């Protein structure tokens, strides 16, 4: 029987929400094996002088527990 575990991460980018999600996934795959996918839980942005300066994407990554 498979067991799936989840972790939440927030990626940050100056380019886009997609890039922020990719950065979070890239960091996760440095230490996790068996990543099966992720859900985007929330997106947000920081604004300075009426312009977006930072994109943030909160993701929940699913990965299989190996036994």
N, CA, C, O and CB atoms as a CASP TS submission, in Angstrom:
PFRMAT TS
TARGET T0000
AUTHOR 0000-0000-0000
METHOD Language model
MODEL 1
PARENT N/A
ATOM      1  N   UNK     1       0.842  -1.174   0.000  1.00  0.00           N
ATOM      2  CA  UNK     1       0.000   0.000   0.000  1.00  0.00           C
ATOM      3  C   UNK     1       0.891   1.242   0.000  1.00  0.00           C
ATOM      4  O   UNK     1       1.872   1.314   0.740  1.00  0.00           O
ATOM      5  CB  UNK     1      -0.960  -0.005   1.219  1.00  0.00           C
ATOM      6  N   UNK     2       0.544   2.200  -0.822  1.00  0.00           N
ATOM      7  CA  UNK     2       1.321   3.437  -0.924  1.00  0.00           C
ATOM      8  C   UNK     2       0.880   4.434   0.143  1.00  0.00           C
ATOM      9  O   UNK     2      -0.292   4.510   0.513  1.00  0.00           O
ATOM     10  CB  UNK     2       1.170   4.058  -2.329  1.00  0.00           C
ATOM     11  N   UNK     3       1.849   5.183   0.617  1.00  0.00           N
ATOM     12  CA  UNK     3       1.574   6.277   1.546  1.00  0.00           C
ATOM     13  C   UNK     3       2.109   7.545   0.905  1.00  0.00           C
ATOM     14  O   UNK     3       3.266   7.606   0.488  1.00  0.00           O
ATOM     15  CB  UNK     3       2.223   6.026   2.965  1.00  0.00           C
ATOM     16  N   UNK     4       1.256   8.556   0.833  1.00  0.00           N
ATOM     17  CA  UNK     4       1.629   9.841   0.248  1.00  0.00           C
ATOM     18  C   UNK     4       1.740  10.866   1.375  1.00  0.00           C
ATOM     19  O   UNK     4       0.858  10.962   2.229  1.00  0.00           O
ATOM     20  CB  UNK     4       0.590  10.299  -0.834  1.00  0.00           C
ATOM     21  N   UNK     5       2.814  11.617   1.366  1.00  0.00           N
ATOM     22  CA  UNK     5       3.025  12.673   2.355  1.00  0.00           C
ATOM     23  C   UNK     5       2.971  14.015   1.638  1.00  0.00           C
ATOM     24  O   UNK     5       3.244  14.089   0.440  1.00  0.00           O
ATOM     25  CB  UNK     5       4.389  12.490   3.107  1.00  0.00           C
ATOM     26  N   UNK     6       2.623  15.070   2.358  1.00  0.00           N
ATOM     27  CA  UNK     6       2.597  16.408   1.770  1.00  0.00           C
ATOM     28  C   UNK     6       3.429  17.362   2.619  1.00  0.00           C
ATOM     29  O   UNK     6       3.560  17.203   3.832  1.00  0.00           O
ATOM     30  CB  UNK     6       1.145  16.924   1.639  1.00  0.00           C
ATOM     31  N   UNK     7       3.981  18.352   1.939  1.00  0.00           N
ATOM     32  CA  UNK     7       4.634  19.467   2.623  1.00  0.00           C
ATOM     33  C   UNK     7       4.215  20.755   1.925  1.00  0.00           C
ATOM     34  O   UNK     7       3.957  20.759   0.721  1.00  0.00           O
ATOM     35  CB  UNK     7       6.200  19.306   2.627  1.00  0.00           C
ATOM     36  N   UNK     8       4.150  21.822   2.666  1.00  0.00           N
ATOM     37  CA  UNK     8       3.813  23.130   2.115  1.00  0.00           C
ATOM     38  C   UNK     8       5.079  23.966   1.994  1.00  0.00           C
ATOM     39  O   UNK     8       5.909  24.001   2.901  1.00  0.00           O
ATOM     40  CB  UNK     8       2.761  23.851   2.997  1.00  0.00           C
ATOM     41  N   UNK     9       5.208  24.637   0.858  1.00  0.00           N
ATOM     42  CA  UNK     9       6.330  25.537   0.610  1.00  0.00           C
ATOM     43  C   UNK     9       5.810  26.808  -0.040  1.00  0.00           C
ATOM     44  O   UNK     9       4.761  26.801  -0.685  1.00  0.00           O
ATOM     45  CB  UNK     9       7.405  24.861  -0.283  1.00  0.00           C
ATOM     46  N   UNK    10       6.543  27.894   0.130  1.00  0.00           N
ATOM     47  CA  UNK    10       6.236  29.148  -0.558  1.00  0.00           C
ATOM     48  C   UNK    10       7.450  29.524  -1.389  1.00  0.00           C
ATOM     49  O   UNK    10       8.537  29.754  -0.860  1.00  0.00           O
ATOM     50  CB  UNK    10       5.861  30.293   0.455  1.00  0.00           C
ATOM     51  N   UNK    11       7.246  29.583  -2.704  1.00  0.00           N
ATOM     52  CA  UNK    11       8.299  30.025  -3.608  1.00  0.00           C
ATOM     53  C   UNK    11       8.181  31.523  -3.832  1.00  0.00           C
ATOM     54  O   UNK    11       7.084  32.080  -3.801  1.00  0.00           O
ATOM     55  CB  UNK    11       8.228  29.267  -4.949  1.00  0.00           C
ATOM     56  N   UNK    12       9.315  32.169  -4.057  1.00  0.00           N
ATOM     57  CA  UNK    12       9.356  33.624  -4.244  1.00  0.00           C
ATOM     58  C   UNK    12      10.107  33.930  -5.529  1.00  0.00           C
ATOM     59  O   UNK    12      11.143  33.329  -5.812  1.00  0.00           O
ATOM     60  CB  UNK    12      10.031  34.337  -3.026  1.00  0.00           C
ATOM     61  N   UNK    13       9.574  34.878  -6.313  1.00  0.00           N
ATOM     62  CA  UNK    13      10.201  35.262  -7.577  1.00  0.00           C
ATOM     63  C   UNK    13       9.942  36.733  -7.862  1.00  0.00           C
ATOM     64  O   UNK    13       8.950  37.301  -7.404  1.00  0.00           O
ATOM     65  CB  UNK    13       9.678  34.389  -8.737  1.00  0.00           C
ATOM     66  N   UNK    14      10.833  37.336  -8.613  1.00  0.00           N
ATOM     67  CA  UNK    14      10.593  38.702  -9.094  1.00  0.00           C
ATOM     68  C   UNK    14       9.987  38.680 -10.496  1.00  0.00           C
ATOM     69  O   UNK    14       9.691  39.734 -11.059  1.00  0.00           O
ATOM     70  CB  UNK    14      11.908  39.516  -9.095  1.00  0.00           C
ATOM     71  N   UNK    15       9.800  37.481 -11.066  1.00  0.00           N
ATOM     72  CA  UNK    15       9.325  37.349 -12.452  1.00  0.00           C
ATOM     73  C   UNK    15       7.827  37.057 -12.563  1.00  0.00           C
ATOM     74  O   UNK    15       7.105  37.774 -13.255  1.00  0.00           O
ATOM     75  CB  UNK    15      10.091  36.253 -13.144  1.00  0.00           C
ATOM     76  N   UNK    16       7.351  35.986 -11.869  1.00  0.00           N
ATOM     77  CA  UNK    16       5.955  35.564 -12.026  1.00  0.00           C
ATOM     78  C   UNK    16       5.574  34.563 -10.942  1.00  0.00           C
ATOM     79  O   UNK    16       6.432  34.043 -10.228  1.00  0.00           O
ATOM     80  CB  UNK    16       5.727  34.949 -13.422  1.00  0.00           C
ATOM     81  N   UNK    17       4.248  34.296 -10.827  1.00  0.00           N
ATOM     82  CA  UNK    17       3.790  33.276  -9.892  1.00  0.00           C
ATOM     83  C   UNK    17       4.234  31.892 -10.360  1.00  0.00           C
ATOM     84  O   UNK    17       4.567  31.042  -9.534  1.00  0.00           O
ATOM     85  CB  UNK    17       2.257  33.329  -9.742  1.00  0.00           C
ATOM     86  N   UNK    18       4.242  31.656 -11.658  1.00  0.00           N
ATOM     87  CA  UNK    18       4.706  30.371 -12.192  1.00  0.00           C
ATOM     88  C   UNK    18       6.170  30.137 -11.821  1.00  0.00           C
ATOM     89  O   UNK    18       6.538  29.042 -11.397  1.00  0.00           O
ATOM     90  CB  UNK    18       4.529  30.323 -13.728  1.00  0.00           C
ATOM     91  N   UNK    19       6.992  31.153 -11.979  1.00  0.00           N
ATOM     92  CA  UNK    19       8.408  31.033 -11.627  1.00  0.00           C
ATOM     93  C   UNK    19       8.570  30.776 -10.126  1.00  0.00           C
ATOM     94  O   UNK    19       9.434  30.001  -9.718  1.00  0.00           O
ATOM     95  CB  UNK    19       9.178  32.309 -12.038  1.00  0.00           C
ATOM     96  N   UNK    20       7.752  31.416  -9.320  1.00  0.00           N
ATOM     97  CA  UNK    20       7.806  31.194  -7.868  1.00  0.00           C
ATOM     98  C   UNK    20       7.455  29.745  -7.536  1.00  0.00           C
ATOM     99  O   UNK    20       8.107  29.135  -6.688  1.00  0.00           O
ATOM    100  CB  UNK    20       6.844  32.159  -7.132  1.00  0.00           C
ATOM    101  N   UNK    21       6.437  29.185  -8.189  1.00  0.00           N
ATOM    102  CA  UNK    21       6.070  27.782  -7.967  1.00  0.00           C
ATOM    103  C   UNK    21       7.201  26.861  -8.401  1.00  0.00           C
ATOM    104  O   UNK    21       7.523  25.903  -7.700  1.00  0.00           O
ATOM    105  CB  UNK    21       4.776  27.430  -8.726  1.00  0.00           C
ATOM    106  N   UNK    22       7.803  27.141  -9.546  1.00  0.00           N
ATOM    107  CA  UNK    22       8.919  26.324 -10.030  1.00  0.00           C
ATOM    108  C   UNK    22      10.110  26.373  -9.076  1.00  0.00           C
ATOM    109  O   UNK    22      10.782  25.362  -8.873  1.00  0.00           O
ATOM    110  CB  UNK    22       9.350  26.789 -11.419  1.00  0.00           C
ATOM    111  N   UNK    23      10.372  27.526  -8.498  1.00  0.00           N
ATOM    112  CA  UNK    23      11.484  27.636  -7.544  1.00  0.00           C
ATOM    113  C   UNK    23      11.218  26.798  -6.294  1.00  0.00           C
ATOM    114  O   UNK    23      12.128  26.150  -5.778  1.00  0.00           O
ATOM    115  CB  UNK    23      11.713  29.110  -7.152  1.00  0.00           C
ATOM    116  N   UNK    24       9.985  26.807  -5.809  1.00  0.00           N
ATOM    117  CA  UNK    24       9.638  25.979  -4.650  1.00  0.00           C
ATOM    118  C   UNK    24       9.793  24.499  -4.990  1.00  0.00           C
ATOM    119  O   UNK    24      10.337  23.734  -4.194  1.00  0.00           O
ATOM    120  CB  UNK    24       8.194  26.272  -4.181  1.00  0.00           C
ATOM    121  N   UNK    25       9.320  24.095  -6.162  1.00  0.00           N
ATOM    122  CA  UNK    25       9.443  22.699  -6.588  1.00  0.00           C
ATOM    123  C   UNK    25      10.906  22.305  -6.756  1.00  0.00           C
ATOM    124  O   UNK    25      11.304  21.216  -6.343  1.00  0.00           O
ATOM    125  CB  UNK    25       8.685  22.471  -7.901  1.00  0.00           C
ATOM    126  N   UNK    26      11.704  23.176  -7.353  1.00  0.00           N
ATOM    127  CA  UNK    26      13.138  22.894  -7.527  1.00  0.00           C
ATOM    128  C   UNK    26      13.824  22.653  -6.186  1.00  0.00           C
ATOM    129  O   UNK    26      14.635  21.735  -6.061  1.00  0.00           O
ATOM    130  CB  UNK    26      13.827  24.055  -8.263  1.00  0.00           C
ATOM    131  N   UNK    27      13.508  23.462  -5.192  1.00  0.00           N
ATOM    132  CA  UNK    27      14.108  23.284  -3.866  1.00  0.00           C
ATOM    133  C   UNK    27      13.667  21.964  -3.242  1.00  0.00           C
ATOM    134  O   UNK    27      14.475  21.257  -2.639  1.00  0.00           O
ATOM    135  CB  UNK    27      13.730  24.456  -2.943  1.00  0.00           C
ATOM    136  N   UNK    28      12.393  21.635  -3.387  1.00  0.00           N
ATOM    137  CA  UNK    28      11.873  20.395  -2.796  1.00  0.00           C
ATOM    138  C   UNK    28      12.536  19.167  -3.399  1.00  0.00           C
ATOM    139  O   UNK    28      12.861  18.221  -2.680  1.00  0.00           O
ATOM    140  CB  UNK    28      10.361  20.309  -2.985  1.00  0.00           C
ATOM    141  N   UNK    29      12.739  19.172  -4.707  1.00  0.00           N
ATOM    142  CA  UNK    29      13.297  17.984  -5.364  1.00  0.00           C
ATOM    143  C   UNK    29      14.789  17.803  -5.089  1.00  0.00           C
ATOM    144  O   UNK    29      15.364  16.780  -5.463  1.00  0.00           O
ATOM    145  CB  UNK    29      13.067  18.066  -6.859  1.00  0.00           C
ATOM    146  N   UNK    30      15.416  18.772  -4.447  1.00  0.00           N
ATOM    147  CA  UNK    30      16.816  18.592  -4.044  1.00  0.00           C
ATOM    148  C   UNK    30      16.934  17.572  -2.917  1.00  0.00           C
ATOM    149  O   UNK    30      17.968  16.917  -2.782  1.00  0.00           O
ATOM    150  CB  UNK    30      17.424  19.933  -3.605  1.00  0.00           C
ATOM    151  N   UNK    31      15.885  17.432  -2.105  1.00  0.00           N
ATOM    152  CA  UNK    31      15.948  16.521  -0.960  1.00  0.00           C
ATOM    153  C   UNK    31      14.841  15.469  -0.947  1.00  0.00           C
ATOM    154  O   UNK    31      14.907  14.528  -0.156  1.00  0.00           O
ATOM    155  CB  UNK    31      15.886  17.312   0.309  1.00  0.00           C
ATOM    156  N   UNK    32      13.840  15.604  -1.792  1.00  0.00           N
ATOM    157  CA  UNK    32      12.737  14.644  -1.824  1.00  0.00           C
ATOM    158  C   UNK    32      12.809  13.778  -3.071  1.00  0.00           C
ATOM    159  O   UNK    32      13.185  14.241  -4.148  1.00  0.00           O
ATOM    160  CB  UNK    32      11.390  15.369  -1.765  1.00  0.00           C
ATOM    161  N   UNK    33      12.439  12.500  -2.904  1.00  0.00           N
ATOM    162  CA  UNK    33      12.286  11.608  -4.056  1.00  0.00           C
ATOM    163  C   UNK    33      10.810  11.264  -4.178  1.00  0.00           C
ATOM    164  O   UNK    33      10.064  11.360  -3.204  1.00  0.00           O
ATOM    165  CB  UNK    33      13.164  10.307  -3.907  1.00  0.00           C
ATOM    166  N   UNK    34      10.395  10.871  -5.351  1.00  0.00           N
ATOM    167  CA  UNK    34       9.029  10.404  -5.545  1.00  0.00           C
ATOM    168  C   UNK    34       7.983  11.493  -5.556  1.00  0.00           C
ATOM    169  O   UNK    34       6.829  11.239  -5.211  1.00  0.00           O
ATOM    170  CB  UNK    34       8.693   9.440  -4.499  1.00  0.00           C
ATOM    171  N   UNK    35       8.359  12.716  -5.949  1.00  0.00           N
ATOM    172  CA  UNK    35       7.375  13.797  -6.030  1.00  0.00           C
ATOM    173  C   UNK    35       6.369  13.450  -7.122  1.00  0.00           C
ATOM    174  O   UNK    35       6.745  13.160  -8.258  1.00  0.00           O
ATOM    175  CB  UNK    35       8.066  15.179  -6.318  1.00  0.00           C
ATOM    176  N   UNK    36       5.082  13.481  -6.766  1.00  0.00           N
ATOM    177  CA  UNK    36       4.018  13.108  -7.701  1.00  0.00           C
ATOM    178  C   UNK    36       3.246  14.296  -8.239  1.00  0.00           C
ATOM    179  O   UNK    36       2.573  14.180  -9.263  1.00  0.00           O
ATOM    180  CB  UNK    36       3.065  12.166  -7.036  1.00  0.00           C
ATOM    181  N   UNK    37       3.327  15.431  -7.575  1.00  0.00           N
ATOM    182  CA  UNK    37       2.601  16.606  -8.045  1.00  0.00           C
ATOM    183  C   UNK    37       2.468  17.626  -6.934  1.00  0.00           C
ATOM    184  O   UNK    37       2.975  17.438  -5.828  1.00  0.00           O
ATOM    185  CB  UNK    37       1.219  16.215  -8.572  1.00  0.00           C
ATOM    186  N   UNK    38       1.773  18.716  -7.251  1.00  0.00           N
ATOM    187  CA  UNK    38       1.518  19.728  -6.225  1.00  0.00           C
ATOM    188  C   UNK    38       0.251  20.485  -6.555  1.00  0.00           C
ATOM    189  O   UNK    38      -0.202  20.505  -7.700  1.00  0.00           O
ATOM    190  CB  UNK    38       2.705  20.701  -6.099  1.00  0.00           C
ATOM    191  N   UNK    39      -0.314  21.107  -5.533  1.00  0.00           N
ATOM    192  CA  UNK    39      -1.478  21.975  -5.671  1.00  0.00           C
ATOM    193  C   UNK    39      -1.055  23.389  -5.308  1.00  0.00           C
ATOM    194  O   UNK    39      -0.288  23.596  -4.368  1.00  0.00           O
ATOM    195  CB  UNK    39      -2.664  21.491  -4.772  1.00  0.00           C
ATOM    196  N   UNK    40      -1.557  24.353  -6.053  1.00  0.00           N
ATOM    197  CA  UNK    40      -1.332  25.757  -5.712  1.00  0.00           C
ATOM    198  C   UNK    40      -2.418  26.151  -4.714  1.00  0.00           C
ATOM    199  O   UNK    40      -3.607  26.115  -5.030  1.00  0.00           O
ATOM    200  CB  UNK    40      -1.355  26.687  -6.998  1.00  0.00           C
ATOM    201  N   UNK    41      -2.003  26.524  -3.523  1.00  0.00           N
ATOM    202  CA  UNK    41      -2.948  26.887  -2.475  1.00  0.00           C
ATOM    203  C   UNK    41      -3.263  28.374  -2.459  1.00  0.00           C
ATOM    204  O   UNK    41      -4.381  28.780  -2.141  1.00  0.00           O
ATOM    205  CB  UNK    41      -2.409  26.472  -1.135  1.00  0.00           C
ATOM    206  N   UNK    42      -2.259  29.188  -2.808  1.00  0.00           N
ATOM    207  CA  UNK    42      -2.450  30.634  -2.725  1.00  0.00           C
ATOM    208  C   UNK    42      -1.371  31.338  -3.536  1.00  0.00           C
ATOM    209  O   UNK    42      -0.239  30.864  -3.633  1.00  0.00           O
ATOM    210  CB  UNK    42      -2.424  31.114  -1.251  1.00  0.00           C
ATOM    211  N   UNK    43      -1.733  32.460  -4.108  1.00  0.00           N
ATOM    212  CA  UNK    43      -0.745  33.336  -4.734  1.00  0.00           C
ATOM    213  C   UNK    43      -0.893  34.715  -4.102  1.00  0.00           C
ATOM    214  O   UNK    43      -1.991  35.137  -3.739  1.00  0.00           O
ATOM    215  CB  UNK    43      -0.930  33.398  -6.300  1.00  0.00           C
ATOM    216  N   UNK    44       0.230  35.403  -3.981  1.00  0.00           N
ATOM    217  CA  UNK    44       0.208  36.755  -3.425  1.00  0.00           C
ATOM    218  C   UNK    44       1.373  37.532  -4.015  1.00  0.00           C
ATOM    219  O   UNK    44       2.230  36.972  -4.700  1.00  0.00           O
ATOM    220  CB  UNK    44       0.282  36.734  -1.862  1.00  0.00           C
ATOM    221  N   UNK    45       1.392  38.813  -3.742  1.00  0.00           N
ATOM    222  CA  UNK    45       2.461  39.657  -4.280  1.00  0.00           C
ATOM    223  C   UNK    45       2.776  40.779  -3.307  1.00  0.00           C
ATOM    224  O   UNK    45       1.929  41.217  -2.528  1.00  0.00           O
ATOM    225  CB  UNK    45       2.068  40.235  -5.656  1.00  0.00           C
ATOM    226  N   UNK    46       4.014  41.228  -3.378  1.00  0.00           N
ATOM    227  CA  UNK    46       4.448  42.398  -2.625  1.00  0.00           C
ATOM    228  C   UNK    46       4.481  43.564  -3.614  1.00  0.00           C
ATOM    229  O   UNK    46       4.884  43.402  -4.766  1.00  0.00           O
ATOM    230  CB  UNK    46       5.863  42.167  -1.937  1.00  0.00           C
ATOM    231  N   UNK    47       4.055  44.732  -3.154  1.00  0.00           N
ATOM    232  CA  UNK    47       3.982  45.909  -4.023  1.00  0.00           C
ATOM    233  C   UNK    47       4.789  47.048  -3.409  1.00  0.00           C
ATOM    234  O   UNK    47       4.689  47.327  -2.214  1.00  0.00           O
ATOM    235  CB  UNK    47       2.508  46.343  -4.247  1.00  0.00           C
ATOM    236  N   UNK    48       5.587  47.698  -4.249  1.00  0.00           N
ATOM    237  CA  UNK    48       6.338  48.883  -3.851  1.00  0.00           C
ATOM    238  C   UNK    48       6.163  49.936  -4.938  1.00  0.00           C
ATOM    239  O   UNK    48       6.344  49.649  -6.121  1.00  0.00           O
ATOM    240  CB  UNK    48       7.855  48.551  -3.620  1.00  0.00           C
ATOM    241  N   UNK    49       5.818  51.130  -4.545  1.00  0.00           N
ATOM    242  CA  UNK    49       5.623  52.236  -5.495  1.00  0.00           C
ATOM    243  C   UNK    49       4.686  51.848  -6.637  1.00  0.00           C
ATOM    244  O   UNK    49       4.975  52.104  -7.806  1.00  0.00           O
ATOM    245  CB  UNK    49       6.970  52.686  -6.065  1.00  0.00           C
ATOM    246  N   UNK    50       3.566  51.230  -6.284  1.00  0.00           N
ATOM    247  CA  UNK    50       2.510  50.860  -7.231  1.00  0.00           C
ATOM    248  C   UNK    50       2.907  49.791  -8.243  1.00  0.00           C
ATOM    249  O   UNK    50       2.232  49.639  -9.261  1.00  0.00           O
ATOM    250  CB  UNK    50       2.067  52.070  -7.966  1.00  0.00           C
ATOM    251  N   UNK    51       3.975  49.050  -7.996  1.00  0.00           N
ATOM    252  CA  UNK    51       4.406  47.981  -8.900  1.00  0.00           C
ATOM    253  C   UNK    51       4.680  46.707  -8.108  1.00  0.00           C
ATOM    254  O   UNK    51       5.116  46.756  -6.957  1.00  0.00           O
ATOM    255  CB  UNK    51       5.668  48.406  -9.692  1.00  0.00           C
ATOM    256  N   UNK    52       4.419  45.573  -8.740  1.00  0.00           N
ATOM    257  CA  UNK    52       4.725  44.291  -8.106  1.00  0.00           C
ATOM    258  C   UNK    52       6.235  44.117  -8.063  1.00  0.00           C
ATOM    259  O   UNK    52       6.916  44.225  -9.082  1.00  0.00           O
ATOM    260  CB  UNK    52       4.050  43.106  -8.866  1.00  0.00           C
ATOM    261  N   UNK    53       6.742  43.850  -6.876  1.00  0.00           N
ATOM    262  CA  UNK    53       8.184  43.650  -6.706  1.00  0.00           C
ATOM    263  C   UNK    53       8.529  42.199  -6.396  1.00  0.00           C
ATOM    264  O   UNK    53       9.675  41.780  -6.557  1.00  0.00           O
ATOM    265  CB  UNK    53       8.710  44.548  -5.600  1.00  0.00           C
ATOM    266  N   UNK    54       7.530  41.430  -5.947  1.00  0.00           N
ATOM    267  CA  UNK    54       7.802  40.043  -5.575  1.00  0.00           C
ATOM    268  C   UNK    54       6.517  39.224  -5.692  1.00  0.00           C
ATOM    269  O   UNK    54       5.470  39.613  -5.174  1.00  0.00           O
ATOM    270  CB  UNK    54       8.379  39.957  -4.132  1.00  0.00           C
ATOM    271  N   UNK    55       6.612  38.092  -6.375  1.00  0.00           N
ATOM    272  CA  UNK    55       5.501  37.152  -6.510  1.00  0.00           C
ATOM    273  C   UNK    55       5.730  36.001  -5.540  1.00  0.00           C
ATOM    274  O   UNK    55       6.853  35.517  -5.397  1.00  0.00           O
ATOM    275  CB  UNK    55       5.367  36.631  -7.981  1.00  0.00           C
ATOM    276  N   UNK    56       4.666  35.564  -4.877  1.00  0.00           N
ATOM    277  CA  UNK    56       4.769  34.435  -3.949  1.00  0.00           C
ATOM    278  C   UNK    56       3.705  33.401  -4.300  1.00  0.00           C
ATOM    279  O   UNK    56       2.545  33.742  -4.532  1.00  0.00           O
ATOM    280  CB  UNK    56       4.612  34.907  -2.469  1.00  0.00           C
ATOM    281  N   UNK    57       4.112  32.136  -4.336  1.00  0.00           N
ATOM    282  CA  UNK    57       3.183  31.049  -4.614  1.00  0.00           C
ATOM    283  C   UNK    57       3.317  29.990  -3.523  1.00  0.00           C
ATOM    284  O   UNK    57       4.387  29.419  -3.316  1.00  0.00           O
ATOM    285  CB  UNK    57       3.445  30.435  -6.020  1.00  0.00           C
ATOM    286  N   UNK    58       2.218  29.744  -2.839  1.00  0.00           N
ATOM    287  CA  UNK    58       2.158  28.741  -1.767  1.00  0.00           C
ATOM    288  C   UNK    58       1.684  27.434  -2.403  1.00  0.00           C
ATOM    289  O   UNK    58       0.582  27.367  -2.946  1.00  0.00           O
ATOM    290  CB  UNK    58       1.191  29.195  -0.583  1.00  0.00           C
ATOM    291  N   UNK    59       2.524  26.395  -2.333  1.00  0.00           N
ATOM    292  CA  UNK    59       2.166  25.112  -2.931  1.00  0.00           C
ATOM    293  C   UNK    59       2.212  23.998  -1.884  1.00  0.00           C
ATOM    294  O   UNK    59       2.939  24.079  -0.894  1.00  0.00           O
ATOM    295  CB  UNK    59       3.108  24.784  -4.103  1.00  0.00           C
ATOM    296  N   UNK    60       1.414  22.959  -2.134  1.00  0.00           N
ATOM    297  CA  UNK    60       1.445  21.733  -1.314  1.00  0.00           C
ATOM    298  C   UNK    60       1.935  20.609  -2.219  1.00  0.00           C
ATOM    299  O   UNK    60       1.260  20.218  -3.171  1.00  0.00           O
ATOM    300  CB  UNK    60       0.013  21.395  -0.690  1.00  0.00           C
ATOM    301  N   UNK    61       3.124  20.099  -1.905  1.00  0.00           N
ATOM    302  CA  UNK    61       3.769  19.069  -2.718  1.00  0.00           C
ATOM    303  C   UNK    61       3.408  17.692  -2.169  1.00  0.00           C
ATOM    304  O   UNK    61       3.431  17.465  -0.959  1.00  0.00           O
ATOM    305  CB  UNK    61       5.314  19.265  -2.742  1.00  0.00           C
ATOM    306  N   UNK    62       3.070  16.763  -3.092  1.00  0.00           N
ATOM    307  CA  UNK    62       2.768  15.379  -2.727  1.00  0.00           C
ATOM    308  C   UNK    62       3.922  14.484  -3.151  1.00  0.00           C
ATOM    309  O   UNK    62       4.405  14.569  -4.280  1.00  0.00           O
ATOM    310  CB  UNK    62       1.440  14.907  -3.379  1.00  0.00           C
ATOM    311  N   UNK    63       4.363  13.620  -2.232  1.00  0.00           N
ATOM    312  CA  UNK    63       5.410  12.666  -2.589  1.00  0.00           C
ATOM    313  C   UNK    63       5.165  11.336  -1.890  1.00  0.00           C
ATOM    314  O   UNK    63       4.581  11.274  -0.808  1.00  0.00           O
ATOM    315  CB  UNK    63       6.802  13.219  -2.222  1.00  0.00           C
ATOM    316  N   UNK    64       5.627  10.279  -2.541  1.00  0.00           N
ATOM    317  CA  UNK    64       5.423   8.916  -2.057  1.00  0.00           C
ATOM    318  C   UNK    64       6.484   8.565  -1.019  1.00  0.00           C
ATOM    319  O   UNK    64       7.672   8.824  -1.213  1.00  0.00           O
ATOM    320  CB  UNK    64       5.459   7.908  -3.227  1.00  0.00           C
ATOM    321  N   UNK    65       6.035   7.972   0.087  1.00  0.00           N
ATOM    322  CA  UNK    65       6.949   7.486   1.123  1.00  0.00           C
ATOM    323  C   UNK    65       7.520   6.147   0.661  1.00  0.00           C
ATOM    324  O   UNK    65       6.773   5.242   0.291  1.00  0.00           O
ATOM    325  CB  UNK    65       6.221   7.344   2.512  1.00  0.00           C
ATOM    326  N   UNK    66       8.833   6.029   0.685  1.00  0.00           N
ATOM    327  CA  UNK    66       9.482   4.777   0.291  1.00  0.00           C
ATOM    328  C   UNK    66       9.731   3.926   1.524  1.00  0.00           C
ATOM    329  O   UNK    66      10.151   4.430   2.566  1.00  0.00           O
ATOM    330  CB  UNK    66      10.811   5.049  -0.460  1.00  0.00           C
ATOM    331  N   UNK    67       9.472   2.650   1.399  1.00  0.00           N
ATOM    332  CA  UNK    67       9.700   1.710   2.512  1.00  0.00           C
ATOM    333  C   UNK    67      10.549   0.571   2.033  1.00  0.00           C
ATOM    334  O   UNK    67      10.861  -0.334   2.807  1.00  0.00           O
ATOM    335  CB  UNK    67       8.368   1.178   3.089  1.00  0.00           C
TER
END
